[in-house]
Tab-separated table of C-alpha atoms in Angstrom:
chain	number	residue	atom	x	y	z
A	1	UNK	CA	-52.816	-81.354	-95.639
A	2	UNK	CA	-49.881	-84.220	-94.521
A	3	UNK	CA	-47.352	-82.371	-96.856
A	4	UNK	CA	-47.299	-79.209	-95.644
A	5	UNK	CA	-43.792	-78.793	-93.195
A	6	UNK	CA	-43.670	-78.594	-89.455
A	7	UNK	CA	-42.256	-75.095	-89.616
A	8	UNK	CA	-45.729	-73.852	-91.561
A	9	UNK	CA	-47.758	-75.268	-88.798
A	10	UNK	CA	-45.834	-73.920	-85.892
A	11	UNK	CA	-45.936	-70.199	-87.568
A	12	UNK	CA	-50.004	-70.041	-87.514
A	13	UNK	CA	-50.018	-70.092	-83.615
A	14	UNK	CA	-49.243	-66.762	-81.881
A	15	UNK	CA	-46.421	-65.908	-79.851
A	16	UNK	CA	-47.318	-63.974	-76.864
A	17	UNK	CA	-44.200	-61.818	-76.865
A	18	UNK	CA	-44.027	-60.803	-80.485
A	19	UNK	CA	-47.561	-59.723	-80.304
A	20	UNK	CA	-47.634	-57.342	-77.227
A	21	UNK	CA	-44.284	-55.549	-78.774
A	22	UNK	CA	-46.494	-55.679	-82.250
A	23	UNK	CA	-49.039	-53.625	-80.328
A	24	UNK	CA	-46.804	-51.117	-78.718
A	25	UNK	CA	-45.201	-50.016	-81.549
A	26	UNK	CA	-48.629	-49.864	-83.298
A	27	UNK	CA	-49.861	-47.634	-80.397
A	28	UNK	CA	-46.783	-45.391	-80.895
A	29	UNK	CA	-47.187	-45.341	-84.485
A	30	UNK	CA	-50.850	-44.117	-84.336
A	31	UNK	CA	-49.808	-41.466	-81.275
A	32	UNK	CA	-47.466	-40.145	-83.685
A	33	UNK	CA	-50.046	-39.564	-86.442
A	34	UNK	CA	-53.186	-38.652	-84.135
A	35	UNK	CA	-53.174	-36.677	-81.328
A	36	UNK	CA	-56.261	-38.559	-79.643
A	37	UNK	CA	-56.514	-39.972	-76.183
A	38	UNK	CA	-54.628	-43.131	-77.169
A	39	UNK	CA	-51.424	-40.565	-77.002
A	40	UNK	CA	-51.674	-40.777	-73.450
A	41	UNK	CA	-50.275	-44.686	-73.363
A	42	UNK	CA	-47.009	-43.266	-74.886
A	43	UNK	CA	-46.694	-41.023	-72.152
A	44	UNK	CA	-47.095	-43.787	-69.447
A	45	UNK	CA	-44.444	-46.208	-70.767
A	46	UNK	CA	-41.777	-42.943	-71.394
A	47	UNK	CA	-38.961	-42.124	-69.066
A	48	UNK	CA	-39.553	-39.654	-66.472
A	49	UNK	CA	-36.270	-37.701	-67.927
A	50	UNK	CA	-37.907	-37.151	-70.954
A	51	UNK	CA	-39.265	-33.594	-71.581
A	52	UNK	CA	-42.064	-33.144	-73.430
A	53	UNK	CA	-42.408	-29.482	-74.594
A	54	UNK	CA	-45.974	-29.623	-76.082
A	55	UNK	CA	-49.055	-30.323	-74.849
A	56	UNK	CA	-49.796	-33.923	-75.537
A	57	UNK	CA	-53.651	-33.997	-75.300
A	58	UNK	CA	-55.919	-30.817	-75.777
A	59	UNK	CA	-59.199	-33.193	-74.569
A	60	UNK	CA	-60.035	-31.823	-71.101
A	61	UNK	CA	-62.798	-34.316	-70.289
A	62	UNK	CA	-60.473	-36.133	-67.647
A	63	UNK	CA	-59.155	-33.674	-65.179
A	64	UNK	CA	-57.438	-35.975	-63.134
A	65	UNK	CA	-55.041	-37.414	-66.635
A	66	UNK	CA	-54.702	-33.601	-67.469
A	67	UNK	CA	-53.134	-32.709	-64.051
A	68	UNK	CA	-51.457	-35.943	-63.762
A	69	UNK	CA	-49.655	-34.986	-67.305
A	70	UNK	CA	-49.097	-31.245	-65.544
A	71	UNK	CA	-47.124	-32.882	-62.602
A	72	UNK	CA	-45.229	-34.983	-65.281
A	73	UNK	CA	-43.857	-32.023	-66.743
A	74	UNK	CA	-41.973	-30.610	-64.077
A	75	UNK	CA	-38.455	-32.300	-63.808
A	76	UNK	CA	-36.352	-33.412	-60.946
A	77	UNK	CA	-34.034	-30.606	-61.353
A	78	UNK	CA	-36.883	-28.132	-59.911
A	79	UNK	CA	-38.053	-29.911	-57.109
A	80	UNK	CA	-37.812	-28.099	-53.802
A	81	UNK	CA	-34.494	-28.585	-51.965
A	82	UNK	CA	-34.731	-28.445	-47.993
A	83	UNK	CA	-32.255	-25.872	-47.145
A	84	UNK	CA	-32.997	-25.984	-43.052
A	85	UNK	CA	-35.541	-27.214	-40.713
A	86	UNK	CA	-35.772	-27.226	-37.156
A	87	UNK	CA	-37.838	-26.166	-33.999
A	88	UNK	CA	-38.472	-22.387	-33.082
A	89	UNK	CA	-40.566	-20.159	-31.212
A	90	UNK	CA	-42.697	-18.545	-33.444
A	91	UNK	CA	-44.990	-15.657	-33.067
A	92	UNK	CA	-47.089	-13.677	-35.553
A	93	UNK	CA	-47.247	-10.115	-34.799
A	94	UNK	CA	-49.212	-8.676	-38.051
A	95	UNK	CA	-51.382	-9.688	-40.523
A	96	UNK	CA	-51.562	-7.774	-43.485
A	97	UNK	CA	-50.562	-4.866	-41.932
A	98	UNK	CA	-53.002	-5.279	-39.150
A	99	UNK	CA	-51.191	-6.084	-35.981
A	100	UNK	CA	-51.722	-8.768	-33.848
A	101	UNK	CA	-51.621	-10.251	-29.917
A	102	UNK	CA	-48.201	-11.937	-29.565
A	103	UNK	CA	-48.569	-15.768	-28.975
A	104	UNK	CA	-45.683	-17.496	-28.911
A	105	UNK	CA	-46.092	-21.412	-29.964
A	106	UNK	CA	-42.870	-23.901	-30.903
A	107	UNK	CA	-43.100	-24.597	-34.583
A	108	UNK	CA	-40.951	-26.949	-36.790
A	109	UNK	CA	-39.954	-24.554	-39.225
A	110	UNK	CA	-38.745	-25.416	-42.938
A	111	UNK	CA	-36.557	-23.803	-45.364
A	112	UNK	CA	-36.836	-24.467	-48.757
A	113	UNK	CA	-37.807	-22.669	-52.262
A	114	UNK	CA	-37.555	-18.982	-51.075
A	115	UNK	CA	-39.966	-19.439	-48.466
A	116	UNK	CA	-40.540	-20.756	-44.762
A	117	UNK	CA	-43.146	-23.645	-44.064
A	118	UNK	CA	-44.212	-23.731	-39.994
A	119	UNK	CA	-45.426	-26.989	-38.903
A	120	UNK	CA	-46.531	-28.356	-35.212
A	121	UNK	CA	-44.358	-31.220	-35.780
A	122	UNK	CA	-41.182	-32.324	-37.377
A	123	UNK	CA	-43.555	-35.528	-38.912
A	124	UNK	CA	-45.897	-33.105	-40.752
A	125	UNK	CA	-43.910	-32.512	-43.674
A	126	UNK	CA	-44.007	-36.154	-44.780
A	127	UNK	CA	-47.887	-35.922	-43.913
A	128	UNK	CA	-48.596	-33.072	-45.914
A	129	UNK	CA	-46.886	-34.593	-48.817
A	130	UNK	CA	-49.373	-37.453	-48.607
A	131	UNK	CA	-52.599	-35.261	-48.036
A	132	UNK	CA	-53.369	-33.147	-50.950
A	133	UNK	CA	-55.771	-30.859	-49.214
A	134	UNK	CA	-53.001	-30.232	-46.365
A	135	UNK	CA	-51.931	-26.529	-46.264
A	136	UNK	CA	-49.458	-25.298	-43.505
A	137	UNK	CA	-48.963	-21.567	-42.901
A	138	UNK	CA	-45.971	-20.421	-44.959
A	139	UNK	CA	-44.034	-17.176	-45.348
A	140	UNK	CA	-42.856	-16.159	-49.004
A	141	UNK	CA	-39.331	-14.563	-48.761
A	142	UNK	CA	-39.626	-12.659	-51.901
A	143	UNK	CA	-38.529	-9.189	-50.850
A	144	UNK	CA	-39.011	-9.718	-47.064
A	145	UNK	CA	-36.715	-8.210	-44.865
A	146	UNK	CA	-35.290	-9.694	-41.333
A	147	UNK	CA	-33.535	-7.712	-38.619
A	148	UNK	CA	-32.942	-8.327	-34.889
A	149	UNK	CA	-34.958	-6.755	-32.467
A	150	UNK	CA	-35.180	-6.063	-28.824
A	151	UNK	CA	-38.274	-3.644	-28.874
A	152	UNK	CA	-40.777	-6.348	-29.884
A	153	UNK	CA	-40.232	-8.676	-27.225
A	154	UNK	CA	-38.480	-9.118	-23.582
A	155	UNK	CA	-36.736	-12.323	-24.768
A	156	UNK	CA	-33.353	-12.339	-26.029
A	157	UNK	CA	-32.168	-13.647	-29.348
A	158	UNK	CA	-35.438	-12.188	-31.275
A	159	UNK	CA	-35.428	-11.425	-35.057
A	160	UNK	CA	-38.259	-10.281	-36.871
A	161	UNK	CA	-38.842	-11.187	-40.869
A	162	UNK	CA	-41.386	-8.491	-42.303
A	163	UNK	CA	-43.025	-9.473	-45.843
A	164	UNK	CA	-44.155	-7.350	-48.704
A	165	UNK	CA	-47.736	-8.197	-47.793
A	166	UNK	CA	-47.429	-6.416	-44.332
A	167	UNK	CA	-47.084	-9.592	-42.334
A	168	UNK	CA	-44.578	-9.999	-39.216
A	169	UNK	CA	-43.205	-12.426	-37.423
A	170	UNK	CA	-40.793	-12.962	-34.628
A	171	UNK	CA	-38.937	-15.908	-34.217
A	172	UNK	CA	-36.479	-16.983	-31.325
A	173	UNK	CA	-34.317	-19.801	-29.516
A	174	UNK	CA	-32.502	-19.117	-25.888
A	175	UNK	CA	-29.373	-20.990	-27.846
A	176	UNK	CA	-27.128	-18.585	-29.318
A	177	UNK	CA	-25.365	-20.779	-32.442
A	178	UNK	CA	-28.932	-21.883	-33.313
A	179	UNK	CA	-30.707	-18.617	-34.130
A	180	UNK	CA	-27.553	-17.313	-35.513
A	181	UNK	CA	-27.412	-20.099	-38.021
A	182	UNK	CA	-31.092	-19.573	-38.766
A	183	UNK	CA	-30.706	-16.007	-39.059
A	184	UNK	CA	-27.973	-16.228	-41.705
A	185	UNK	CA	-29.388	-18.843	-43.402
A	186	UNK	CA	-32.692	-17.100	-44.091
A	187	UNK	CA	-31.013	-13.649	-44.977
A	188	UNK	CA	-29.009	-15.598	-47.603
A	189	UNK	CA	-32.145	-16.972	-48.843
A	190	UNK	CA	-33.765	-13.608	-49.159
A	191	UNK	CA	-30.639	-12.006	-50.896
A	192	UNK	CA	-30.217	-14.835	-53.692
A	193	UNK	CA	-34.458	-13.945	-54.477
A	194	UNK	CA	-35.256	-11.353	-56.819
A	195	UNK	CA	-36.386	-7.975	-55.195
A	196	UNK	CA	-40.174	-7.034	-54.894
A	197	UNK	CA	-40.739	-5.610	-58.377
A	198	UNK	CA	-39.845	-9.548	-59.498
A	199	UNK	CA	-42.058	-11.250	-56.665
A	200	UNK	CA	-45.242	-11.495	-58.438
A	201	UNK	CA	-43.984	-13.403	-61.934
A	202	UNK	CA	-42.103	-15.630	-59.341
A	203	UNK	CA	-45.378	-16.393	-57.407
A	204	UNK	CA	-47.210	-16.669	-60.529
A	205	UNK	CA	-44.566	-19.624	-61.628
A	206	UNK	CA	-44.838	-21.355	-58.353
A	207	UNK	CA	-48.764	-21.547	-58.956
A	208	UNK	CA	-48.717	-22.692	-62.691
A	209	UNK	CA	-46.605	-25.659	-61.245
A	210	UNK	CA	-48.446	-26.925	-58.138
A	211	UNK	CA	-52.178	-26.104	-59.113
A	212	UNK	CA	-54.365	-27.932	-61.580
A	213	UNK	CA	-55.966	-26.426	-64.172
A	214	UNK	CA	-59.191	-25.411	-62.504
A	215	UNK	CA	-57.271	-23.606	-59.664
A	216	UNK	CA	-55.196	-21.870	-62.328
A	217	UNK	CA	-57.906	-20.505	-64.053
A	218	UNK	CA	-59.867	-19.197	-60.769
A	219	UNK	CA	-56.722	-17.741	-59.270
A	220	UNK	CA	-55.590	-16.037	-62.644
A	221	UNK	CA	-59.161	-14.556	-63.188
A	222	UNK	CA	-59.184	-13.145	-59.264
A	223	UNK	CA	-55.928	-11.516	-59.583
A	224	UNK	CA	-56.699	-10.148	-62.862
A	225	UNK	CA	-59.627	-8.101	-61.286
A	226	UNK	CA	-58.843	-4.622	-60.619
A	227	UNK	CA	-59.125	-3.901	-56.756
A	228	UNK	CA	-62.077	-1.738	-55.017
A	229	UNK	CA	-61.447	1.551	-54.983
A	230	UNK	CA	-62.503	1.276	-50.864
A	231	UNK	CA	-59.608	-1.493	-50.866
A	232	UNK	CA	-56.964	0.614	-52.892
A	233	UNK	CA	-55.991	2.738	-49.845
A	234	UNK	CA	-55.392	-0.231	-47.384
A	235	UNK	CA	-53.614	-2.139	-49.996
A	236	UNK	CA	-50.966	0.516	-50.632
A	237	UNK	CA	-50.906	0.733	-46.809
A	238	UNK	CA	-49.896	-2.682	-46.415
A	239	UNK	CA	-47.594	-2.740	-48.954
A	240	UNK	CA	-45.734	0.115	-47.734
A	241	UNK	CA	-46.616	-0.313	-44.037
A	242	UNK	CA	-42.866	-2.041	-43.102
A	243	UNK	CA	-40.912	0.030	-44.959
A	244	UNK	CA	-42.503	3.292	-43.311
A	245	UNK	CA	-42.587	1.707	-39.836
A	246	UNK	CA	-39.590	3.200	-38.342
A	247	UNK	CA	-40.578	6.390	-39.573
A	248	UNK	CA	-44.044	5.836	-38.427
A	249	UNK	CA	-42.382	5.445	-34.653
A	250	UNK	CA	-40.544	8.647	-34.847
A	251	UNK	CA	-43.659	10.640	-36.258
A	252	UNK	CA	-45.464	9.612	-33.300
A	253	UNK	CA	-42.300	10.401	-30.832
A	254	UNK	CA	-42.381	13.720	-32.414
A	255	UNK	CA	-46.104	14.453	-31.857
A	256	UNK	CA	-46.373	13.171	-28.340
A	257	UNK	CA	-43.079	15.801	-27.318
A	258	UNK	CA	-45.289	18.359	-28.959
A	259	UNK	CA	-48.818	17.322	-27.427
A	260	UNK	CA	-46.697	17.218	-23.664
A	261	UNK	CA	-44.471	20.753	-24.452
A	262	UNK	CA	-48.049	22.232	-25.145
A	263	UNK	CA	-50.058	20.887	-22.077
A	264	UNK	CA	-51.324	23.404	-20.088
A	265	UNK	CA	-49.747	23.423	-16.378
A	266	UNK	CA	-51.766	22.453	-13.532
A	267	UNK	CA	-51.744	26.298	-12.423
A	268	UNK	CA	-53.229	27.308	-15.683
A	269	UNK	CA	-56.021	24.293	-15.372
A	270	UNK	CA	-56.854	25.366	-12.131
A	271	UNK	CA	-57.256	28.695	-12.709
A	272	UNK	CA	-59.609	28.348	-15.727
A	273	UNK	CA	-61.379	26.024	-13.389
A	274	UNK	CA	-61.339	22.762	-14.816
A	275	UNK	CA	-59.426	20.684	-12.001
A	276	UNK	CA	-60.322	21.518	-8.689
A	277	UNK	CA	-58.303	23.372	-6.175
A	278	UNK	CA	-56.755	20.726	-3.628
A	279	UNK	CA	-55.845	21.092	-0.063
A	280	UNK	CA	-52.788	19.232	0.175
A	281	UNK	CA	-49.825	20.054	-2.443
A	282	UNK	CA	-50.961	23.652	-3.112
A	283	UNK	CA	-49.936	27.261	-2.215
A	284	UNK	CA	-50.571	28.440	1.050
A	285	UNK	CA	-52.234	31.934	-0.171
A	286	UNK	CA	-53.864	29.993	-2.794
A	287	UNK	CA	-55.740	27.429	-0.380
A	288	UNK	CA	-56.636	30.972	1.817
A	289	UNK	CA	-57.682	32.686	-1.405
A	290	UNK	CA	-60.048	29.934	-2.011
A	291	UNK	CA	-61.615	29.569	1.635
A	292	UNK	CA	-61.446	33.472	1.964
A	293	UNK	CA	-59.411	33.300	5.144
A	294	UNK	CA	-55.745	33.841	6.209
A	295	UNK	CA	-55.419	30.175	7.608
A	296	UNK	CA	-56.616	27.204	5.909
A	297	UNK	CA	-59.765	25.105	7.570
A	298	UNK	CA	-57.890	22.078	7.891
A	299	UNK	CA	-55.203	23.374	9.855
A	300	UNK	CA	-57.938	24.989	12.118
A	301	UNK	CA	-59.537	21.509	12.417
A	302	UNK	CA	-56.739	19.608	13.101
A	303	UNK	CA	-55.371	21.977	16.266
A	304	UNK	CA	-58.959	21.782	17.614
A	305	UNK	CA	-58.792	18.075	17.270
A	306	UNK	CA	-55.866	17.975	18.890
A	307	UNK	CA	-56.654	20.194	22.017
A	308	UNK	CA	-59.860	18.502	22.294
A	309	UNK	CA	-58.326	14.494	22.735
A	310	UNK	CA	-54.806	14.707	22.130
A	311	UNK	CA	-52.534	17.013	24.331
A	312	UNK	CA	-52.169	14.424	27.199
A	313	UNK	CA	-51.439	11.775	24.711
A	314	UNK	CA	-47.804	10.326	25.041
A	315	UNK	CA	-45.586	11.594	21.947
A	316	UNK	CA	-48.008	13.560	20.313
A	317	UNK	CA	-46.660	14.863	17.114
A	318	UNK	CA	-43.879	12.376	17.427
A	319	UNK	CA	-45.313	9.365	17.413
A	320	UNK	CA	-46.055	8.288	13.247
A	321	UNK	CA	-49.867	7.380	12.722
A	322	UNK	CA	-51.009	4.684	9.822
A	323	UNK	CA	-49.867	6.141	6.572
A	324	UNK	CA	-52.772	3.889	4.922
A	325	UNK	CA	-55.144	5.914	6.990
A	326	UNK	CA	-53.688	9.100	6.779
A	327	UNK	CA	-53.417	8.972	2.765
A	328	UNK	CA	-57.415	7.829	3.080
A	329	UNK	CA	-57.731	11.437	5.377
A	330	UNK	CA	-55.881	13.593	2.820
A	331	UNK	CA	-57.708	11.843	0.103
A	332	UNK	CA	-61.164	13.002	1.857
A	333	UNK	CA	-60.002	16.642	2.415
A	334	UNK	CA	-59.040	16.812	-1.218
A	335	UNK	CA	-62.345	15.729	-2.522
A	336	UNK	CA	-64.771	16.925	-0.049
A	337	UNK	CA	-65.630	20.044	1.752
A	338	UNK	CA	-67.156	18.721	4.509
A	339	UNK	CA	-64.870	16.874	7.068
A	340	UNK	CA	-65.408	15.413	10.468
A	341	UNK	CA	-62.779	14.617	12.225
A	342	UNK	CA	-64.771	13.210	15.198
A	343	UNK	CA	-65.523	10.709	12.957
A	344	UNK	CA	-64.583	6.920	13.966
A	345	UNK	CA	-62.172	6.648	11.510
A	346	UNK	CA	-60.165	9.408	12.462
A	347	UNK	CA	-60.122	7.980	16.178
A	348	UNK	CA	-56.647	7.990	16.277
A	349	UNK	CA	-54.934	11.446	16.955
A	350	UNK	CA	-51.626	10.462	15.546
A	351	UNK	CA	-53.548	10.249	12.123
A	352	UNK	CA	-54.848	13.813	12.460
A	353	UNK	CA	-51.177	14.944	13.997
A	354	UNK	CA	-49.616	12.806	10.947
A	355	UNK	CA	-51.849	14.415	8.481
A	356	UNK	CA	-51.058	18.087	9.612
A	357	UNK	CA	-47.419	17.371	9.202
A	358	UNK	CA	-47.934	16.132	5.726
A	359	UNK	CA	-50.001	19.435	5.167
A	360	UNK	CA	-47.140	21.621	5.843
A	361	UNK	CA	-44.501	19.022	4.428
A	362	UNK	CA	-46.188	18.880	0.874
A	363	UNK	CA	-46.500	22.855	0.755
A	364	UNK	CA	-44.615	23.778	-2.822
A	365	UNK	CA	-43.095	26.513	-0.398
A	366	UNK	CA	-42.857	26.221	3.205
A	367	UNK	CA	-44.363	27.872	6.142
A	368	UNK	CA	-40.826	29.839	6.432
A	369	UNK	CA	-40.476	31.018	2.410
A	370	UNK	CA	-37.396	30.304	0.661
A	371	UNK	CA	-36.313	33.633	0.227
A	372	UNK	CA	-36.104	34.340	4.277
A	373	UNK	CA	-34.353	30.978	5.276
A	374	UNK	CA	-31.219	32.405	5.198
A	375	UNK	CA	-32.138	35.532	7.034
A	376	UNK	CA	-33.333	33.131	9.793
A	377	UNK	CA	-30.318	31.490	10.318
A	378	UNK	CA	-28.276	34.463	10.625
A	379	UNK	CA	-30.794	35.757	13.117
A	380	UNK	CA	-30.413	32.449	15.011
A	381	UNK	CA	-26.715	32.726	14.657
A	382	UNK	CA	-26.755	36.181	16.710
A	383	UNK	CA	-25.227	35.206	20.534
A	384	UNK	CA	-27.125	38.012	21.827
A	385	UNK	CA	-30.630	36.449	23.004
A	386	UNK	CA	-32.699	39.689	22.978
A	387	UNK	CA	-31.047	40.352	19.646
A	388	UNK	CA	-32.405	36.989	18.314
A	389	UNK	CA	-35.876	37.717	19.201
A	390	UNK	CA	-35.989	41.067	17.925
A	391	UNK	CA	-34.597	40.085	14.420
A	392	UNK	CA	-36.932	37.333	14.157
A	393	UNK	CA	-39.578	39.493	15.562
A	394	UNK	CA	-38.619	41.618	12.708
A	395	UNK	CA	-38.647	38.733	9.958
A	396	UNK	CA	-42.231	37.623	10.778
A	397	UNK	CA	-43.461	41.001	10.461
A	398	UNK	CA	-42.217	41.037	6.609
A	399	UNK	CA	-44.136	37.774	6.223
A	400	UNK	CA	-47.434	37.308	3.802
A	401	UNK	CA	-50.126	37.569	5.706
A	402	UNK	CA	-51.145	34.137	5.405
A	403	UNK	CA	-47.993	32.930	6.442
A	404	UNK	CA	-47.999	35.050	9.493
A	405	UNK	CA	-51.273	34.139	10.904
A	406	UNK	CA	-51.143	30.699	10.173
A	407	UNK	CA	-47.393	30.443	11.686
A	408	UNK	CA	-49.002	31.985	15.199
A	409	UNK	CA	-52.016	29.428	15.482
A	410	UNK	CA	-49.693	26.809	14.777
A	411	UNK	CA	-47.220	27.997	17.503
A	412	UNK	CA	-49.629	28.633	19.472
A	413	UNK	CA	-51.146	25.304	19.526
A	414	UNK	CA	-47.497	23.897	19.832
A	415	UNK	CA	-47.038	25.889	22.821
A	416	UNK	CA	-50.197	24.506	24.474
A	417	UNK	CA	-48.365	20.897	23.769
A	418	UNK	CA	-45.208	22.065	25.350
A	419	UNK	CA	-46.948	22.817	28.468
A	420	UNK	CA	-48.537	19.370	29.222
A	421	UNK	CA	-44.778	18.085	28.794
A	422	UNK	CA	-45.240	16.350	31.992
A	423	UNK	CA	-48.150	14.266	30.539
A	424	UNK	CA	-47.031	13.709	26.889
A	425	UNK	CA	-43.235	14.127	27.157
A	426	UNK	CA	-43.580	16.510	24.519
A	427	UNK	CA	-40.816	19.598	25.062
A	428	UNK	CA	-39.972	22.514	23.542
A	429	UNK	CA	-37.211	21.023	22.218
A	430	UNK	CA	-38.803	17.745	21.002
A	431	UNK	CA	-41.041	20.086	19.070
A	432	UNK	CA	-38.281	21.817	17.432
A	433	UNK	CA	-36.769	18.520	16.097
A	434	UNK	CA	-40.113	17.347	14.767
A	435	UNK	CA	-41.431	20.705	13.070
A	436	UNK	CA	-37.862	22.275	12.558
A	437	UNK	CA	-37.379	20.608	8.882
A	438	UNK	CA	-41.126	20.779	8.109
A	439	UNK	CA	-41.432	24.074	8.261
A	440	UNK	CA	-38.041	25.680	7.370
A	441	UNK	CA	-36.035	24.452	4.710
A	442	UNK	CA	-33.507	25.431	1.890
A	443	UNK	CA	-34.682	25.873	-1.849
A	444	UNK	CA	-31.700	23.591	-2.321
A	445	UNK	CA	-30.197	21.169	-0.611
A	446	UNK	CA	-26.277	21.844	0.238
A	447	UNK	CA	-23.735	19.789	2.026
A	448	UNK	CA	-24.646	21.834	5.197
A	449	UNK	CA	-27.866	19.877	5.995
A	450	UNK	CA	-26.665	18.943	9.273
A	451	UNK	CA	-25.653	22.065	10.284
A	452	UNK	CA	-29.027	23.562	8.658
A	453	UNK	CA	-31.147	21.069	10.806
A	454	UNK	CA	-29.489	22.459	14.091
A	455	UNK	CA	-30.539	26.058	13.123
A	456	UNK	CA	-33.933	24.629	11.997
A	457	UNK	CA	-34.737	22.888	15.377
A	458	UNK	CA	-33.207	26.350	17.251
A	459	UNK	CA	-35.521	28.520	15.507
A	460	UNK	CA	-38.923	26.726	16.147
A	461	UNK	CA	-37.545	25.680	19.906
A	462	UNK	CA	-36.782	29.926	20.053
A	463	UNK	CA	-40.415	31.009	18.439
A	464	UNK	CA	-42.384	28.306	21.285
A	465	UNK	CA	-40.130	29.505	24.418
A	466	UNK	CA	-40.194	33.269	23.540
A	467	UNK	CA	-43.785	33.053	21.684
A	468	UNK	CA	-45.363	36.174	23.820
A	469	UNK	CA	-42.547	38.237	23.363
A	470	UNK	CA	-42.163	37.322	19.306
A	471	UNK	CA	-45.785	37.263	18.433
A	472	UNK	CA	-46.980	40.201	20.937
A	473	UNK	CA	-45.537	43.263	19.150
A	474	UNK	CA	-46.770	42.000	15.720
A	475	UNK	CA	-49.446	44.734	15.364
A	476	UNK	CA	-47.174	47.225	16.254
């Protein structure tokens, strides 16, 4: 014992450094010869740049270790690169071909890896990397279409993104250069991606890189199932929705034009009894035929009401009544057969006179028919007074019976108004100014409106002043 050298006694003490190196070398050696769970220790000490071509372990007992190996396989070159990010206004208007209500919201948008991700705030992308369960809303740009649009929104600087699955998004910014940069960036990203036929393998590759083994198996089994027969038509519609959207709109427009052109006229519907005959806006002879008379009943009732309580009213027929009340009376006359002008709601006599003037003004053809307009003008231009009276009397005899009878009752009533001129301040000249353009007007207005208005007033004034001569010989 005493003769042993000092070096021999020191060699019996273990060296920690050499012992650790030896242990690592033994583990590496055992990993090369046996594919067991000790081989995973090798992957933990290898450099990240080393690519492993074959699966390191076939054991599935520990899924967390297996998922860690899948993420280690991805090389740094395959990591997603953010091309552009920033705030924009976003609205989703379609989901799988189904229209959605447009709802604008501000989103932090990230363009990366052939897709667009939407976040509420700019900090959320970093938080999403820390939270494994966080999945932001995103759009796959593979096979997508991008275009400017002015029909989908009243805002300016709006473009639309339509995916092959039928999703539609609107992006907007009030700043011109910002939205223009985004449009070109997304368009360039779409152009760099493969066409629609190559989109499915790309999505599958993305899932291989990002999903765990259990999620991958479940997604593959789900996607491999053939869609049910009742969903096939909706699936085809979703894929072709955006491509045929323009054609569908044109088809709908053409159908609407055909429907409007084939729609029956109001006259046809009235003749078939589908629409009730109205008093206001209807032809005079139709109103008389419906009431089986030659003078509309509404005209008679208005004349009776005015002669009962309006002959002495200052400015009768010249003063306008309340338009809202007149329209209410018009509605009642068109909807109801019974009308009581003595009701308190019609106590303002100017409402009754205003409704009567509106009735004559809304006739599709005036009380003096269009075809007689020029003849009445030629008659009033005659310098001889007796010749003017005879000419107008002959023209009245040529008028249709409803026009002639209604005209006789109306002018007889206006003659009674003029007889009270000292009280109501309405002379024949004033009544001619009020009723001339209402009862007598050309079919097409020309540049001689002022001249025509002068003759129109003179015709009414002459028929009032010479009422007995013009209407007395009517039956001869």
